[in-house]
Coordinates of C-alpha atoms in Angstrom, one line a residue:
X1 CA 5.1 30.3 -10.5
X2 CA 3.6 27.3 -8.6
X3 CA 1.7 27.9 -5.4
X4 CA 2.5 26.8 -1.9
X5 CA 0.2 24.9 0.6
X6 CA 0.7 26.1 4.1
X7 CA -1.3 24.4 6.9
X8 CA -1.1 24.7 10.7
X9 CA -2.0 21.5 12.6
X10 CA -3.3 22.1 16.1
X11 CA -4.4 18.6 17.1
X12 CA -4.1 16.4 20.2
X13 CA -1.4 14.3 18.5
X14 CA 0.4 16.8 16.3
X15 CA 1.0 20.5 16.4
X16 CA 3.1 22.1 13.7
X17 CA 3.0 23.9 10.4
X18 CA 3.7 22.3 7.0
X19 CA 4.8 24.1 3.9
X20 CA 4.5 22.2 0.6
X21 CA 5.0 23.5 -2.9
X22 CA 2.1 22.4 -5.2
X23 CA 4.0 22.6 -8.5
X24 CA 5.5 19.8 -10.6
X25 CA 9.0 18.8 -9.6
X26 CA 11.3 18.6 -12.6
X27 CA 15.1 18.8 -12.5
X28 CA 15.0 19.7 -8.8
X29 CA 12.8 22.7 -9.3
X30 CA 9.1 23.3 -8.6
X31 CA 7.4 24.5 -11.8
X32 CA 3.9 25.0 -13.3
X33 CA 2.6 22.5 -15.8
X34 CA 2.9 23.3 -19.4
X35 CA -0.7 24.4 -19.7
X36 CA -0.6 26.2 -16.3
X37 CA -3.8 24.4 -15.3
X38 CA -4.5 23.1 -11.8
X39 CA -6.3 20.2 -10.1
X40 CA -8.5 20.7 -7.0
X41 CA -7.2 18.7 -4.1
X42 CA -10.0 17.3 -2.0
X43 CA -8.9 15.2 1.0
X44 CA -10.6 12.4 2.9
X45 CA -12.9 14.8 4.7
X46 CA -14.4 15.8 1.4
X47 CA -13.2 19.4 1.7
X48 CA -11.3 21.4 -0.8
X49 CA -7.8 21.8 0.7
X50 CA -5.8 23.5 -2.1
X51 CA -5.0 23.2 -5.8
X52 CA -2.0 21.5 -7.4
X53 CA -0.4 21.9 -10.8
X54 CA -1.8 19.6 -13.5
X55 CA 0.7 17.8 -15.8
X56 CA 0.1 16.8 -19.4
X57 CA 1.8 14.5 -21.9
X58 CA 4.1 17.4 -22.7
X59 CA 5.3 17.5 -19.1
X60 CA 5.9 13.7 -19.2
X61 CA 8.2 14.2 -22.1
X62 CA 10.1 17.0 -20.2
X63 CA 10.4 14.9 -17.1
X64 CA 11.6 11.9 -19.0
X65 CA 14.3 13.9 -20.7
X66 CA 15.4 15.3 -17.4
X67 CA 15.6 11.9 -15.9
X68 CA 17.5 10.5 -19.0
X69 CA 20.0 13.4 -18.7
X70 CA 20.5 12.6 -15.0
X71 CA 21.0 8.9 -15.8
X72 CA 23.5 9.7 -18.6
X73 CA 25.5 12.3 -16.6
X74 CA 25.2 12.3 -12.8
X75 CA 23.4 9.1 -11.9
X76 CA 23.2 5.6 -13.2
X77 CA 26.8 4.2 -13.7
X78 CA 28.2 7.7 -13.1
X79 CA 27.8 7.7 -9.4
X80 CA 29.5 5.1 -7.1
X81 CA 27.6 2.9 -4.7
X82 CA 29.2 4.6 -1.8
X83 CA 28.1 8.0 -3.0
X84 CA 24.5 6.8 -3.5
X85 CA 24.5 5.2 -0.1
X86 CA 25.6 8.5 1.5
X87 CA 22.9 10.4 -0.2
X88 CA 20.2 7.9 0.8
X89 CA 21.4 7.8 4.4
X90 CA 21.2 11.6 4.4
X91 CA 17.6 11.4 3.0
X92 CA 16.7 8.9 5.7
X93 CA 18.0 11.2 8.4
X94 CA 15.9 14.1 7.0
X95 CA 12.8 11.9 6.8
X96 CA 13.4 10.7 10.4
X97 CA 13.6 14.3 11.6
X98 CA 10.3 15.0 9.8
X99 CA 8.4 11.9 11.0
X100 CA 5.5 13.8 12.5
X101 CA 5.1 16.1 9.6
X102 CA 5.1 13.3 7.0
X103 CA 2.6 11.3 9.2
X104 CA 0.3 14.4 9.4
X105 CA 0.3 14.8 5.7
X106 CA -0.4 11.1 5.2
X107 CA -3.3 11.3 7.6
X108 CA -4.7 14.4 5.9
X109 CA -4.3 12.8 2.5
X110 CA -6.1 9.5 2.9
X111 CA -7.8 9.4 6.3
X112 CA -5.5 6.9 8.1
X113 CA -4.8 7.7 11.7
X114 CA -1.8 9.8 12.5
X115 CA -0.3 7.1 14.8
X116 CA -0.6 4.4 12.1
X117 CA 0.9 6.7 9.5
X118 CA 3.8 7.5 11.8
X119 CA 4.5 4.2 13.4
X120 CA 3.9 2.0 10.4
X121 CA 4.1 3.8 7.1
X122 CA 6.7 6.5 7.7
X123 CA 8.7 4.2 9.9
X124 CA 8.8 1.5 7.2
X125 CA 9.7 4.1 4.5
X126 CA 12.7 5.1 6.5
X127 CA 13.7 1.5 7.1
X128 CA 13.6 1.0 3.3
X129 CA 15.8 4.0 2.6
X130 CA 18.3 2.9 5.1
X131 CA 18.3 -0.7 3.8
X132 CA 19.0 0.4 0.2
X133 CA 21.6 2.9 1.3
X134 CA 23.5 0.0 2.9
X135 CA 23.1 -2.2 -0.2
X136 CA 24.1 0.5 -2.8
X137 CA 27.8 -0.4 -2.7
X138 CA 27.3 -4.2 -2.3
X139 CA 26.0 -5.1 -5.7
X140 CA 28.0 -7.8 -7.4
X141 CA 27.7 -10.6 -10.0
X142 CA 29.3 -14.0 -10.4
X143 CA 32.2 -15.6 -12.3
X144 CA 30.8 -18.7 -13.9
X145 CA 32.7 -21.8 -14.8
X146 CA 32.3 -22.8 -18.5
X147 CA 35.7 -23.9 -19.9
X148 CA 39.3 -22.7 -19.9
X149 CA 39.0 -20.9 -23.2
X150 CA 36.4 -18.5 -22.0
X151 CA 35.9 -16.1 -19.1
X152 CA 32.2 -15.7 -18.3
X153 CA 30.7 -13.5 -15.6
X154 CA 27.5 -11.7 -14.8
X155 CA 27.1 -8.0 -13.7
X156 CA 24.1 -6.3 -12.2
X157 CA 23.3 -3.1 -14.0
X158 CA 20.7 -0.4 -13.3
X159 CA 17.3 -0.8 -14.9
X160 CA 16.3 2.9 -14.6
X161 CA 12.9 4.6 -14.6
X162 CA 10.4 3.8 -11.8
X163 CA 6.9 4.9 -11.2
X164 CA 5.3 3.9 -7.9
X165 CA 2.3 4.8 -5.7
X166 CA -0.2 4.2 -2.9
X167 CA 1.0 4.7 0.7
X168 CA 3.9 6.9 1.5
X169 CA 6.0 3.8 2.4
X170 CA 5.3 1.9 -0.8
X171 CA 5.6 5.0 -3.0
X172 CA 9.1 5.8 -1.7
X173 CA 10.1 2.2 -1.4
X174 CA 10.1 1.9 -5.1
X175 CA 11.9 5.2 -5.5
X176 CA 14.6 4.3 -3.0
X177 CA 15.0 0.8 -4.4
X178 CA 15.9 2.1 -7.8
X179 CA 18.2 4.9 -6.4
X180 CA 20.1 2.4 -4.3
X181 CA 20.8 0.3 -7.4
X182 CA 21.7 3.2 -9.7
X183 CA 18.2 3.6 -11.3
X184 CA 16.2 6.7 -11.6
X185 CA 12.5 6.9 -10.8
X186 CA 9.3 7.9 -12.5
X187 CA 6.6 7.7 -9.9
X188 CA 3.1 8.2 -11.2
X189 CA -0.2 8.0 -9.3
X190 CA -3.2 8.7 -11.5
X191 CA -6.9 9.2 -11.2
X192 CA -9.7 7.0 -12.5
X193 CA -7.8 3.7 -12.1
X194 CA -10.6 1.2 -11.6
X195 CA -8.6 -0.6 -9.0
X196 CA -7.9 -1.4 -5.3
X197 CA -5.5 1.5 -4.8
X198 CA -6.1 2.3 -1.2
X199 CA -9.4 3.9 -2.1
X200 CA -7.6 6.9 -3.2
X201 CA -8.6 6.8 -6.8
X202 CA -11.9 7.1 -8.7
X203 CA -13.2 3.8 -10.1
X204 CA -14.0 3.8 -13.8
X205 CA -12.6 1.4 -16.2
X206 CA -11.5 3.9 -18.8
X207 CA -8.2 5.3 -17.6
X208 CA -4.8 4.4 -16.3
X209 CA -3.4 4.4 -12.8
X210 CA -0.3 4.7 -10.6
X211 CA 2.6 3.1 -12.4
X212 CA 5.9 1.9 -11.2
X213 CA 8.3 2.3 -14.2
X214 CA 11.8 0.9 -14.0
X215 CA 14.0 1.2 -17.1
X216 CA 17.4 2.2 -18.2
X217 CA 16.7 5.8 -18.0
X218 CA 14.9 8.3 -15.8
X219 CA 13.0 9.2 -12.8
X220 CA 9.6 10.8 -12.5
X221 CA 6.9 10.8 -9.8
X222 CA 3.2 11.6 -10.2
X223 CA 1.0 11.2 -7.1
X224 CA -2.7 11.1 -7.3
X225 CA -4.6 14.3 -7.0
X226 CA -6.3 12.6 -4.1
X227 CA -3.1 12.1 -2.1
X228 CA -0.4 14.4 -3.4
X229 CA 1.0 16.1 -0.4
X230 CA 3.4 13.6 1.0
X231 CA 5.1 13.0 -2.3
X232 CA 5.4 16.7 -3.0
X233 CA 6.8 17.3 0.5
X234 CA 9.4 14.6 -0.2
X235 CA 10.6 16.5 -3.2
X236 CA 12.0 19.3 -0.9
X237 CA 13.7 16.5 1.1
X238 CA 15.2 15.2 -2.1
X239 CA 16.6 18.7 -2.7
X240 CA 17.9 19.0 0.8
X241 CA 19.6 15.6 0.7
X242 CA 21.6 16.7 -2.4
X243 CA 20.3 14.1 -4.8
X244 CA 21.2 15.4 -8.3
X245 CA 18.7 17.2 -10.5
X246 CA 16.6 14.9 -12.7
X247 CA 17.0 11.8 -10.6
X248 CA 13.5 12.3 -9.1
X249 CA 10.8 14.2 -11.0
X250 CA 7.2 14.5 -9.9
X251 CA 4.3 15.2 -12.1
X252 CA 0.7 15.3 -10.9
X253 CA -2.0 14.7 -13.5
X254 CA -4.9 12.6 -14.7
X255 CA -4.9 9.0 -16.0
X256 CA -6.4 9.6 -19.4
X257 CA -3.5 12.1 -20.2
X258 CA -0.4 11.4 -18.1
X259 CA -1.1 7.7 -17.5
X260 CA -1.7 7.0 -21.2
X261 CA 1.4 9.0 -22.2
X262 CA 3.5 7.0 -19.8
X263 CA 2.2 3.6 -20.8
X264 CA 2.9 4.2 -24.4
X265 CA 6.1 6.2 -24.0
X266 CA 8.9 5.0 -26.3
X267 CA 11.7 6.1 -24.0
X268 CA 10.4 4.2 -20.9
X269 CA 11.8 0.7 -21.0
X270 CA 9.8 -1.0 -18.2
X271 CA 6.6 -0.4 -16.3
X272 CA 5.7 -1.7 -12.8
X273 CA 2.1 -1.0 -12.1
X274 CA 0.1 -1.3 -8.9
X275 CA -3.6 -1.4 -9.2
X276 CA -6.5 -3.6 -10.6
X277 CA -6.3 -6.6 -12.8
X278 CA -8.5 -4.7 -15.4
X279 CA -6.1 -1.8 -15.6
X280 CA -3.1 -4.1 -15.5
X281 CA -4.3 -5.7 -18.7
X282 CA -4.5 -2.2 -20.3
X283 CA -1.0 -1.4 -19.2
X284 CA 0.3 -4.6 -20.7
X285 CA -1.5 -3.9 -23.9
X286 CA -0.2 -0.4 -24.2
X287 CA 3.3 -1.6 -23.3
X288 CA 3.1 -4.2 -26.0
X289 CA 1.7 -1.8 -28.6
X290 CA 4.5 0.7 -28.1
X291 CA 8.1 -0.5 -27.5
X292 CA 7.3 -3.9 -26.1
X293 CA 8.4 -2.7 -22.7
X294 CA 8.3 -5.4 -19.9
X295 CA 5.9 -4.9 -17.1
X296 CA 5.8 -5.7 -13.4
X297 CA 2.2 -5.8 -12.0
X298 CA 1.2 -5.7 -8.3
X299 CA -2.6 -6.1 -8.5
X300 CA -5.4 -6.9 -6.1
X301 CA -5.9 -9.5 -3.4
X302 CA -8.7 -11.4 -1.6
X303 CA -6.4 -12.9 0.9
X304 CA -7.0 -15.9 3.2
X305 CA -6.1 -15.9 6.9
X306 CA -6.2 -19.4 8.4
X307 CA -6.5 -20.1 12.1
X308 CA -6.1 -23.7 13.2
X309 CA -7.4 -25.3 16.4
X310 CA -4.0 -25.3 18.0
X311 CA -3.3 -21.6 17.4
X312 CA -2.5 -19.2 20.2
X313 CA -6.0 -17.8 20.2
X314 CA -5.3 -14.3 21.7
X315 CA -2.3 -13.9 19.4
X316 CA -4.3 -14.9 16.4
X317 CA -7.1 -12.5 17.2
X318 CA -4.7 -9.6 17.6
X319 CA -2.9 -10.2 14.3
X320 CA -6.1 -11.0 12.5
X321 CA -7.5 -7.6 13.6
X322 CA -4.3 -5.9 12.4
X323 CA -4.5 -7.9 9.2
X324 CA -7.9 -6.6 8.2
X325 CA -8.3 -3.3 10.0
X326 CA -4.8 -1.8 9.4
X327 CA -5.3 1.3 7.2
X328 CA -9.1 0.8 7.6
X329 CA -8.9 -2.3 5.4
X330 CA -7.7 -0.3 2.4
X331 CA -4.7 -2.6 1.7
X332 CA -4.2 -5.0 -1.2
X333 CA -2.8 -7.6 1.3
X334 CA -5.7 -7.3 3.8
X335 CA -6.6 -10.6 5.4
X336 CA -10.3 -10.3 4.5
X337 CA -11.2 -14.1 4.2
X338 CA -10.8 -15.5 7.7
X339 CA -10.9 -19.3 7.9
X340 CA -11.2 -20.7 11.4
X341 CA -11.1 -24.4 12.3
X342 CA -14.3 -25.8 13.8
X343 CA -12.8 -26.6 17.2
X344 CA -12.2 -22.9 18.1
X345 CA -14.6 -21.2 15.7
X346 CA -17.0 -20.0 18.4
X347 CA -14.3 -18.8 20.8
X348 CA -12.4 -17.1 18.0
X349 CA -15.5 -15.4 16.6
X350 CA -16.4 -14.2 20.1
X351 CA -13.0 -12.7 20.8
X352 CA -12.6 -11.3 17.3
X353 CA -16.0 -9.6 17.6
X354 CA -15.0 -8.0 20.9
X355 CA -11.8 -6.7 19.3
X356 CA -13.7 -5.4 16.2
X357 CA -16.3 -3.6 18.4
X358 CA -13.5 -2.0 20.4
X359 CA -11.9 -0.4 17.3
X360 CA -12.0 3.3 18.0
X361 CA -13.3 5.3 15.0
X362 CA -12.9 9.0 14.6
X363 CA -10.8 12.0 13.6
X364 CA -7.4 10.6 12.4
X365 CA -5.7 13.3 14.5
X366 CA -7.7 12.3 17.7
X367 CA -6.0 10.6 20.6
X368 CA -6.3 6.8 20.8
X369 CA -8.0 6.5 17.4
X370 CA -7.7 3.3 15.5
X371 CA -9.6 3.9 12.3
X372 CA -10.2 7.1 10.4
X373 CA -12.6 7.8 7.5
X374 CA -12.5 6.2 4.1
X375 CA -10.3 8.1 1.7
X376 CA -13.1 9.4 -0.5
X377 CA -16.9 9.5 -1.0
X378 CA -16.5 7.2 -4.0
X379 CA -14.6 4.6 -1.9
X380 CA -17.1 4.9 0.9
X381 CA -20.0 4.3 -1.4
X382 CA -18.2 1.3 -3.0
X383 CA -17.6 -0.4 0.4
X384 CA -21.2 0.2 1.5
X385 CA -22.4 -1.3 -1.8
X386 CA -20.5 -4.5 -1.0
X387 CA -22.0 -4.6 2.5
X388 CA -25.5 -4.3 1.0
X389 CA -24.7 -7.0 -1.6
X390 CA -23.7 -9.3 1.3
X391 CA -27.0 -8.7 3.0
X392 CA -28.9 -9.2 -0.3
X393 CA -27.1 -12.5 -1.0
X394 CA -28.1 -13.9 2.4
X395 CA -25.0 -13.5 4.5
X396 CA -25.3 -12.6 8.2
X397 CA -23.9 -9.3 9.4
X398 CA -22.4 -10.5 12.6
X399 CA -21.3 -7.1 13.6
X400 CA -21.0 -3.6 12.1
X401 CA -22.3 -3.0 8.6
X402 CA -23.2 0.6 9.1
X403 CA -22.0 4.1 8.6
X404 CA -20.6 5.7 11.8
X405 CA -22.0 9.2 12.4
X406 CA -23.7 11.5 9.9
X407 CA -20.5 13.3 8.7
X408 CA -17.4 12.0 7.1
X409 CA -16.8 8.7 5.4
X410 CA -16.7 6.4 8.5
X411 CA -17.6 2.7 8.3
X412 CA -18.0 0.4 11.3
X413 CA -15.7 -2.7 11.3
X414 CA -17.8 -5.3 9.7
X415 CA -17.9 -9.1 10.1
X416 CA -20.0 -11.4 7.8
X417 CA -20.8 -15.0 8.7
X418 CA -22.8 -17.7 7.0
X419 CA -21.3 -16.8 3.7
X420 CA -21.2 -18.9 0.5
X421 CA -18.2 -19.2 -1.8
X422 CA -19.9 -17.5 -4.8
X423 CA -20.9 -14.3 -2.9
X424 CA -19.3 -11.1 -4.0
X425 CA -18.1 -10.3 -0.5
X426 CA -16.2 -13.6 -0.6
X427 CA -14.9 -13.4 -4.2
X428 CA -14.1 -9.7 -4.8
X429 CA -11.7 -7.3 -3.1
X430 CA -13.6 -4.7 -1.0
X431 CA -10.8 -2.5 0.2
X432 CA -12.4 -1.6 3.4
X433 CA -12.9 -2.8 7.0
X434 CA -15.0 -5.8 6.0
X435 CA -14.2 -9.4 6.5
X436 CA -15.9 -12.8 6.2
X437 CA -15.4 -15.5 8.8
X438 CA -15.7 -19.1 7.5
X439 CA -15.6 -22.4 9.4
X440 CA -13.4 -25.2 8.1
X441 CA -12.8 -28.8 9.2
X442 CA -9.3 -29.9 8.2
X443 CA -6.1 -28.9 6.4
X444 CA -7.2 -30.2 3.0
X445 CA -10.5 -28.4 3.3
X446 CA -9.1 -25.0 4.1
X447 CA -6.3 -25.2 1.5
X448 CA -9.0 -25.9 -1.1
X449 CA -11.1 -22.9 0.1
X450 CA -8.1 -20.6 0.4
X451 CA -7.0 -21.3 -3.1
X452 CA -10.5 -20.9 -4.5
X453 CA -9.8 -17.4 -5.9
X454 CA -8.3 -15.8 -9.0
X455 CA -6.1 -13.8 -6.7
X456 CA -2.9 -14.9 -5.0
X457 CA -1.2 -12.0 -3.2
X458 CA -0.9 -12.8 0.5
X459 CA -2.1 -15.2 3.2
X460 CA -1.7 -15.9 6.9
X461 CA -1.5 -19.2 8.8
X462 CA -1.8 -19.5 12.6
X463 CA -0.8 -22.7 14.3
X464 CA 1.6 -23.8 17.0
X465 CA 2.4 -27.0 15.0
X466 CA 5.3 -25.7 12.9
X467 CA 5.1 -28.7 10.6
X468 CA 1.5 -27.9 9.8
X469 CA 2.1 -24.2 9.5
X470 CA 5.0 -24.6 7.0
X471 CA 3.2 -27.4 5.1
X472 CA 0.1 -25.2 4.8
X473 CA 2.1 -22.1 3.8
X474 CA 3.7 -24.1 1.0
X475 CA 0.3 -25.3 -0.3
X476 CA -1.3 -21.8 -0.4
X477 CA -0.9 -20.2 -3.8
X478 CA 0.1 -16.7 -2.7
X479 CA 3.3 -14.6 -3.1
X480 CA 3.6 -13.8 0.6
X481 CA 2.5 -16.1 3.5
X482 CA 2.8 -14.9 7.1
X483 CA 3.0 -17.5 9.9
X484 CA 1.6 -16.5 13.3
X485 CA 1.6 -12.8 12.2
X486 CA 0.1 -10.7 9.5
X487 CA 1.0 -7.6 7.5
X488 CA 4.5 -7.8 8.9
X489 CA 6.9 -6.4 6.2
X490 CA 10.6 -6.2 5.9
X491 CA 12.5 -4.1 3.3
X492 CA 14.7 -7.0 2.2
X493 CA 11.8 -9.4 1.5
X494 CA 10.3 -9.3 -2.0
X495 CA 6.5 -8.7 -2.3
X496 CA 4.2 -9.6 -5.1
X497 CA 1.5 -12.0 -6.2
X498 CA 0.5 -15.2 -8.0
X499 CA -2.3 -15.5 -10.6
X500 CA -4.2 -12.3 -11.2
X501 CA -2.5 -10.6 -8.2
X502 CA 0.4 -9.8 -10.4
X503 CA 3.7 -10.5 -12.2
X504 CA 7.1 -9.9 -10.6
X505 CA 8.0 -8.5 -7.2
X506 CA 8.6 -5.3 -5.4
X507 CA 11.4 -4.7 -2.9
X508 CA 14.5 -6.8 -3.1
X509 CA 16.8 -6.1 -6.1
X510 CA 16.1 -3.7 -8.9
X511 CA 18.8 -4.5 -11.3
X512 CA 19.2 -6.1 -14.7
X513 CA 21.5 -9.1 -14.9
X514 CA 23.9 -9.1 -17.9
X515 CA 26.0 -12.1 -18.9
X516 CA 29.4 -11.4 -20.3
X517 CA 31.3 -14.0 -22.4
X518 CA 35.0 -13.3 -23.1
X519 CA 36.8 -15.5 -25.6
X520 CA 40.3 -16.4 -24.4
X521 CA 41.6 -17.7 -27.7
X522 CA 39.1 -20.2 -28.9
X523 CA 38.9 -20.2 -32.8
X524 CA 36.2 -21.6 -35.0
X525 CA 38.7 -22.6 -37.7

């Protein structure tokens, strides 16, 4: 029988006991993996917390079959939108009652502060569940005018299996999206992904990574061994909400086994992957070599944040700080390239420096803490490596650039100035609390610099001239552009990237559109 992780939190911001099964979750039951092996779970403090069951390719097959069975019998087109909506609303209520517990597990998992986890990630996850609960019985197609001898219409049908990952919010966003539209979910977060995945995964180029799989079949979830607890705790909430067996299955395992099995699985009809461009290419190759399954890719970003002379300076500083330091910079949409027009450059840099120095670093469960430790030693070393490369390349460390304290993976908020366009700290995603501040002269100048990247995930524009703001937003080649704010998400707004930041979109609708042509008497003879 699988084990149970029990932990008593006694912190300034949260006091309570959590109880999480550490088994695989298949057909609404917690079970051991087929080989009964386990994975050591080491959290952001570098300490061994517990062990979790290890899945193999055999468990992937079992989970896929369970999800397919659910789709064929109790989910998919067999459950009305109203019923799905009721179940999701019940799940949202359960999550809402457990906000603090979920936030505590998130903070323990990856080092983000308890307050950020509670007020941003958990809150957004609940919003998403409620949004799709309301949408579940409002899915409709169109009747299309062709000619009087034919009735033509479209219908939106479930796609199916989904695999998602990263933060609690985004992990369950994908899950809920598919459930709300009749799909089942296969959520997989794997080790050794060579990507920008919140610093939660080891970085080698040999294995696969968290996938988001949507197809006409099943539901499986596999969180990373670095951050498994929230997803596993959600499984018991799935049970409590009464969601049928097989709709959600969770398998925890390594990329070179579980990830490879998923990418080439013949019964999975679509993959949506979140991670690096390098691994995204491997996913596409594996999908093409197996059953030619389509893929949706949400990859990395090196995102520009543009502040014009006429911006509300204080507002711009606050949102820019949130844009780069939220989740200690470990976000694919982080506004890490900050472009400031020459007329306010000095004032902005002064205020932004003050704000950066005021970031409170420490225990994620401490009071009034803004930034916790990096999620792992590997990610800490990677970020420090980028900081050293910036120094070596001749950039100026305006502030920060050092480890904070002698224990834990804490890094000071870091600002580089006097950078050149070809430096690694300007070109490559760092995934930490590190930004570059660049002076620009005019609109054409900054658009050119902002678009000088092979990424295109997100961007920000700060200006009180709405014409300029909209014009610039339209010229920036990115999937999301925030105007006079940053990292401000809504469940109903699609998210995804241009260029090597990805293919397709998350959020929004997860359905397949079918066209139906009905002949009303037209004959060929």
